mmCIF file of C-alpha atoms in Angstrom:
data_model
loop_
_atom_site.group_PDB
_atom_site.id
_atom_site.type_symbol
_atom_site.label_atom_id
_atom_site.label_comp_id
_atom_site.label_asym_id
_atom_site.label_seq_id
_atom_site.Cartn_x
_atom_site.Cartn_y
_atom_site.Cartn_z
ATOM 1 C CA UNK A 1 95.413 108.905 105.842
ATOM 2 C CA UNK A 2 96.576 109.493 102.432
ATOM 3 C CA UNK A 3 95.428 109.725 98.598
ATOM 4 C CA UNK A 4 96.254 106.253 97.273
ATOM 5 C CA UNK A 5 95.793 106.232 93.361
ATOM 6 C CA UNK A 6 95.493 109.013 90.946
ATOM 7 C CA UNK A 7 96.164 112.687 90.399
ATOM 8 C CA UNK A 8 96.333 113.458 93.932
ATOM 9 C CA UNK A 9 98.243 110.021 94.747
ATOM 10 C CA UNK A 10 100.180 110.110 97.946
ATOM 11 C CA UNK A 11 98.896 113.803 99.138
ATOM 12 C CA UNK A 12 98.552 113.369 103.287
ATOM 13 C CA UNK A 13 94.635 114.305 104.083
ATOM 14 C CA UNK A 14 93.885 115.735 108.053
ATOM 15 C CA UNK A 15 92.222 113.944 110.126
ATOM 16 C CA UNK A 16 88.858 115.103 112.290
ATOM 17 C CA UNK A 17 89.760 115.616 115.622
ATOM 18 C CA UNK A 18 88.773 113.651 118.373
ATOM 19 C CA UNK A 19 86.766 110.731 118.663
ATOM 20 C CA UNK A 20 83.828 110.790 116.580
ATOM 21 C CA UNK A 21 84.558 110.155 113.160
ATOM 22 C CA UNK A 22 85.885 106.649 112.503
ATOM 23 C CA UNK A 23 88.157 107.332 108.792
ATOM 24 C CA UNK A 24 88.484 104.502 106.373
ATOM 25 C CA UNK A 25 91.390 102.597 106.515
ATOM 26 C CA UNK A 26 93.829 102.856 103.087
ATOM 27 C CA UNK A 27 93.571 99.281 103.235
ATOM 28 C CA UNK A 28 89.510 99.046 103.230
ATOM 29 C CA UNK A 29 89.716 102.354 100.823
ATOM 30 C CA UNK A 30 91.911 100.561 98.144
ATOM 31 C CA UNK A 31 90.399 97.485 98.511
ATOM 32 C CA UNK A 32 87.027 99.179 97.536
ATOM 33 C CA UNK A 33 88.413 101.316 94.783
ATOM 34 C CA UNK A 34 89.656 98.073 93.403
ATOM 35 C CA UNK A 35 86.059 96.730 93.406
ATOM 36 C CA UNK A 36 84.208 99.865 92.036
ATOM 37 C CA UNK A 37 87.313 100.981 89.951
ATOM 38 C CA UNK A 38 84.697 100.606 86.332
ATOM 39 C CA UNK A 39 82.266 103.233 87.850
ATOM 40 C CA UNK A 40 84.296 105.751 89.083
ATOM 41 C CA UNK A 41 86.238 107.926 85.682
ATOM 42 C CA UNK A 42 83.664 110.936 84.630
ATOM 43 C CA UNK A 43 81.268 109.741 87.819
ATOM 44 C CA UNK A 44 78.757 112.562 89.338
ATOM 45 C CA UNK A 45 79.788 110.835 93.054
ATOM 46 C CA UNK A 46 77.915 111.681 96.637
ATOM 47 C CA UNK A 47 80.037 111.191 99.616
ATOM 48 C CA UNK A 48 77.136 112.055 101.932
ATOM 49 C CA UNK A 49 78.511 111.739 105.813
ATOM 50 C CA UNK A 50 82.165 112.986 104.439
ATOM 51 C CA UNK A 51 83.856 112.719 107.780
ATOM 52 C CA UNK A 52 87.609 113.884 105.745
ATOM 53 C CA UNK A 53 86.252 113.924 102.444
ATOM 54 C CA UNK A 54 88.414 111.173 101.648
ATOM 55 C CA UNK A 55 86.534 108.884 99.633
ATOM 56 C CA UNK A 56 84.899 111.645 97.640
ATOM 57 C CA UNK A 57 88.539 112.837 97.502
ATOM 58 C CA UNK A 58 89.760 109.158 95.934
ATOM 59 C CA UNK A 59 87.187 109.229 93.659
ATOM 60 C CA UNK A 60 87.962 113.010 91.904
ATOM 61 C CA UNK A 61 91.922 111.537 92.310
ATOM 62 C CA UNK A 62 90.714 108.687 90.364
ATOM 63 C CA UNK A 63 89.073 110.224 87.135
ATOM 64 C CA UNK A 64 85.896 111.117 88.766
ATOM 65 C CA UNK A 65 83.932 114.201 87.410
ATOM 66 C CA UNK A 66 82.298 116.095 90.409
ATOM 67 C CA UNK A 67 82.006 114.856 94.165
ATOM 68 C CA UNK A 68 78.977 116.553 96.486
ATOM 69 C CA UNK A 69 80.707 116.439 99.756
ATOM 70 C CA UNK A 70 77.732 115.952 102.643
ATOM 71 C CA UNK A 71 78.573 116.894 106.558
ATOM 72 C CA UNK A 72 76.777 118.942 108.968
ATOM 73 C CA UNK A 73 79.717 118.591 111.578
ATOM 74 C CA UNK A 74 81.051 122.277 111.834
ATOM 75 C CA UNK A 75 84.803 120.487 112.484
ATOM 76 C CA UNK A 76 84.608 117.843 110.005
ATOM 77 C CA UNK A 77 83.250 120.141 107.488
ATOM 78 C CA UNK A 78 86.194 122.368 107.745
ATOM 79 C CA UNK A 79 88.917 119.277 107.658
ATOM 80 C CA UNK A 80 86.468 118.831 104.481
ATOM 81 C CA UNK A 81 87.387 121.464 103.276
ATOM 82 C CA UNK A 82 91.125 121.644 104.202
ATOM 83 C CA UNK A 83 91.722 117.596 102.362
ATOM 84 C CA UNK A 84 89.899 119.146 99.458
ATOM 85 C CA UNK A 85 92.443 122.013 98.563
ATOM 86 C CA UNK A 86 95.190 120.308 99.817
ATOM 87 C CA UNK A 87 94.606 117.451 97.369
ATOM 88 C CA UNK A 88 93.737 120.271 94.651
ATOM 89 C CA UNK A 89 90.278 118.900 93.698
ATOM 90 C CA UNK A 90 88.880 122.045 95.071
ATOM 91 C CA UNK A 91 87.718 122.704 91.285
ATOM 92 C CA UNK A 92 85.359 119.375 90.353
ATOM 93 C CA UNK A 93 83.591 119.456 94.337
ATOM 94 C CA UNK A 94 80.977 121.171 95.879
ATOM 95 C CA UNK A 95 80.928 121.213 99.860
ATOM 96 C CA UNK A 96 77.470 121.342 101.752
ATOM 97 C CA UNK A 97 77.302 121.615 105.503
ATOM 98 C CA UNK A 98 73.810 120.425 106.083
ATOM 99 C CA UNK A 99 72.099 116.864 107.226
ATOM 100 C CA UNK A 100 72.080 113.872 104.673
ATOM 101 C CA UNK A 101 68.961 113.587 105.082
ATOM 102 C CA UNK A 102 68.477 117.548 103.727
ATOM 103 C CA UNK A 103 70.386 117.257 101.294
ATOM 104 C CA UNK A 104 69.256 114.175 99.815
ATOM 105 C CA UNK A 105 65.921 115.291 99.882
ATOM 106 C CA UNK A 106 66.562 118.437 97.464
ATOM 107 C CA UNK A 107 69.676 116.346 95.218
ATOM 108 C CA UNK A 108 67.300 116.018 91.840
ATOM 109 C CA UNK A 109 66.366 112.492 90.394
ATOM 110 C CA UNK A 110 68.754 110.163 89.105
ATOM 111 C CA UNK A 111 72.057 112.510 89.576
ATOM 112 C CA UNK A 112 74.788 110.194 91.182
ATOM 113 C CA UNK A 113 76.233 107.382 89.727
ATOM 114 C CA UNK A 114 78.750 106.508 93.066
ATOM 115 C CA UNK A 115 77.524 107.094 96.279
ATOM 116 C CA UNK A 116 79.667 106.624 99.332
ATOM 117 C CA UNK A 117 77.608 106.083 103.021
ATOM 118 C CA UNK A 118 80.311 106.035 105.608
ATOM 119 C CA UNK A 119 77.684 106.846 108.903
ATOM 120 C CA UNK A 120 78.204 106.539 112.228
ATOM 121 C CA UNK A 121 78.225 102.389 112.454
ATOM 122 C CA UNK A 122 74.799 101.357 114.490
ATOM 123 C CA UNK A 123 72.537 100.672 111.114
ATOM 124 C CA UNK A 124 69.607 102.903 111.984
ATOM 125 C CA UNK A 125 71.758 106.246 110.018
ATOM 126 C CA UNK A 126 72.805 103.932 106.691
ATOM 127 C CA UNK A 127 68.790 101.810 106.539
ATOM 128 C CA UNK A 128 67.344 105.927 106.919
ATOM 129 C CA UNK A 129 69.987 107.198 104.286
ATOM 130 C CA UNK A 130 69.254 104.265 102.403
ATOM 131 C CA UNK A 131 65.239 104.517 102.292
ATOM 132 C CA UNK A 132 65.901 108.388 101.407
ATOM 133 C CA UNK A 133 68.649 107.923 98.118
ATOM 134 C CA UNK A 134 65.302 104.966 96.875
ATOM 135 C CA UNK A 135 62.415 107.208 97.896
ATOM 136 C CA UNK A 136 64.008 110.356 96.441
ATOM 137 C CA UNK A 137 65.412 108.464 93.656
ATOM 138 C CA UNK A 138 68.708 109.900 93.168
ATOM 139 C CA UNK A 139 71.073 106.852 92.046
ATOM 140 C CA UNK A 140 71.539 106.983 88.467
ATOM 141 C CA UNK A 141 70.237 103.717 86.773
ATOM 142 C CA UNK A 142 73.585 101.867 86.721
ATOM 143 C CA UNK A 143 74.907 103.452 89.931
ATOM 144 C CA UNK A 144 75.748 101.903 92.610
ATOM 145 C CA UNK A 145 76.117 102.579 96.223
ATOM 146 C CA UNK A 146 78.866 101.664 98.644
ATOM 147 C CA UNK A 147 78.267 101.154 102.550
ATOM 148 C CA UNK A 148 80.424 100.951 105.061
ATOM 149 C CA UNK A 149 79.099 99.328 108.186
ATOM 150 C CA UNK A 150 80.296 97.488 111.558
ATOM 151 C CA UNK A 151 79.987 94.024 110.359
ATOM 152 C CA UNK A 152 77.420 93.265 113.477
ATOM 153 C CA UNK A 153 75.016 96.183 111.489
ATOM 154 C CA UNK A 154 71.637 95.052 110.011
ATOM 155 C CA UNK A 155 69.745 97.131 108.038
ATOM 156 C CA UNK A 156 67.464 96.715 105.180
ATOM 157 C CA UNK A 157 67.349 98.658 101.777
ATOM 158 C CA UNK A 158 65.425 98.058 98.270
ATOM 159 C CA UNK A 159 68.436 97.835 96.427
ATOM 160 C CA UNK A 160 70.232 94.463 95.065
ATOM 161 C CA UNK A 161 73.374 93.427 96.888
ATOM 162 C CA UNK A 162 76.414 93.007 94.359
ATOM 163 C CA UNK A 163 79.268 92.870 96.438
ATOM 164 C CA UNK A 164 79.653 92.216 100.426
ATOM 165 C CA UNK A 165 83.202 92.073 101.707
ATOM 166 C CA UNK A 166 84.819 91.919 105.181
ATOM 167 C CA UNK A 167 88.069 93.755 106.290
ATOM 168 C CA UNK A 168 88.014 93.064 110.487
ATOM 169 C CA UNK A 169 85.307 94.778 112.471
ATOM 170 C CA UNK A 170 84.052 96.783 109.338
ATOM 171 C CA UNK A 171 81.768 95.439 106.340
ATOM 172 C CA UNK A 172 81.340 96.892 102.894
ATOM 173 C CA UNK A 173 78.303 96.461 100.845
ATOM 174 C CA UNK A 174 78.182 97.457 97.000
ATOM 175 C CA UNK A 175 74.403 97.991 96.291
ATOM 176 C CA UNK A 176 72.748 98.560 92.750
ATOM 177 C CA UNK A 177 68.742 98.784 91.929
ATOM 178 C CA UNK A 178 67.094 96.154 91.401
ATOM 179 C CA UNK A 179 66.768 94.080 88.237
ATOM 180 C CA UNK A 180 64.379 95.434 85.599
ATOM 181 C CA UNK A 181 64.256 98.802 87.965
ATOM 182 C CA UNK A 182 65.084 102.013 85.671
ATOM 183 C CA UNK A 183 62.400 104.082 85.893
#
């Protein structure tokens, strides 16, 4: 795993150890940086189940302006914060070890304008983090959300569907509000 664009371009990020966390490719990661690449410079961005940090990590490489880094694993929290100094982006990110669902409960209306969901794949984590970002309203009006998902993962959301692309086994879905929805 590595930085791929940006300040921190080429900087080597840990790992989690063991089995549980599931990182994004570089291949997926660029591909999705190349999608989103318009939202991301001066972007308040979420990476709410951080894993490595390393798409909050891309984004503050990128041009973003603050990342909220979201993960109540005690040993992914501390890689967390490890990729985050290492890639010296320790100054524009804040690191919470809590639940998503915690966090996004007490975030403040309309704050992000990227938000990265990277759950455990099943569906059931990503629809619940989903129904929590619309119910507590947190996306900014043009922000947009990206998923990552098994592609076999259903889950439903309130948001508009801009982009859906396939790399393998794993799906990515760029999500936006709804037409006419600002308020």
């Amino acid at each position: 795993m590595r930085v791929v664009s940006g300040t921190a371009r080429g900087c080597k990020l840990q790992p989690v150890p063991g089995m549980n966390t599931r990182p994004t490719t570089d291949r997926v990661k660029e591909n999705v940086f190349n999608l989103i690449q318009d939202h991301v410079r001066g972007a308040e961005v979420l990476d709410l189940f951080a894993g490595t940090g390393q798409l909050g990590i891309e984004a503050l490489s990128r041009g973003a302006a603050h990342c909220d880094f979201v993960e109540h694993n005690k040993a992914a929290y501390g890689i967390v914060s490890k990729n985050v100094e290492s890639a010296r982006v320790k100054d524009k990110a804040a690191l919470h070890r809590t639940e998503a669902a915690e966090f996004v409960s007490k975030a403040g209306r309309e704050r992000y304008d990227v938000i990265f969901l990277d759950p455990p794949y099943g569906g059931v984590i990503l629809e619940n983090a989903l129904k929590q970002i619309e119910t507590f309203d947190i996306l900014s009006v043009n922000g947009i959300i990206i998923c990552e998902s098994a592609v076999e993962d259903r889950f439903s959301h309130g948001f508009a569907v801009v982009r859906e692309r396939r790399y393998g086994a794993t799906m990515i879905t760029i999500l936006q509000r709804q037409s006419g929805e600002t308020e």
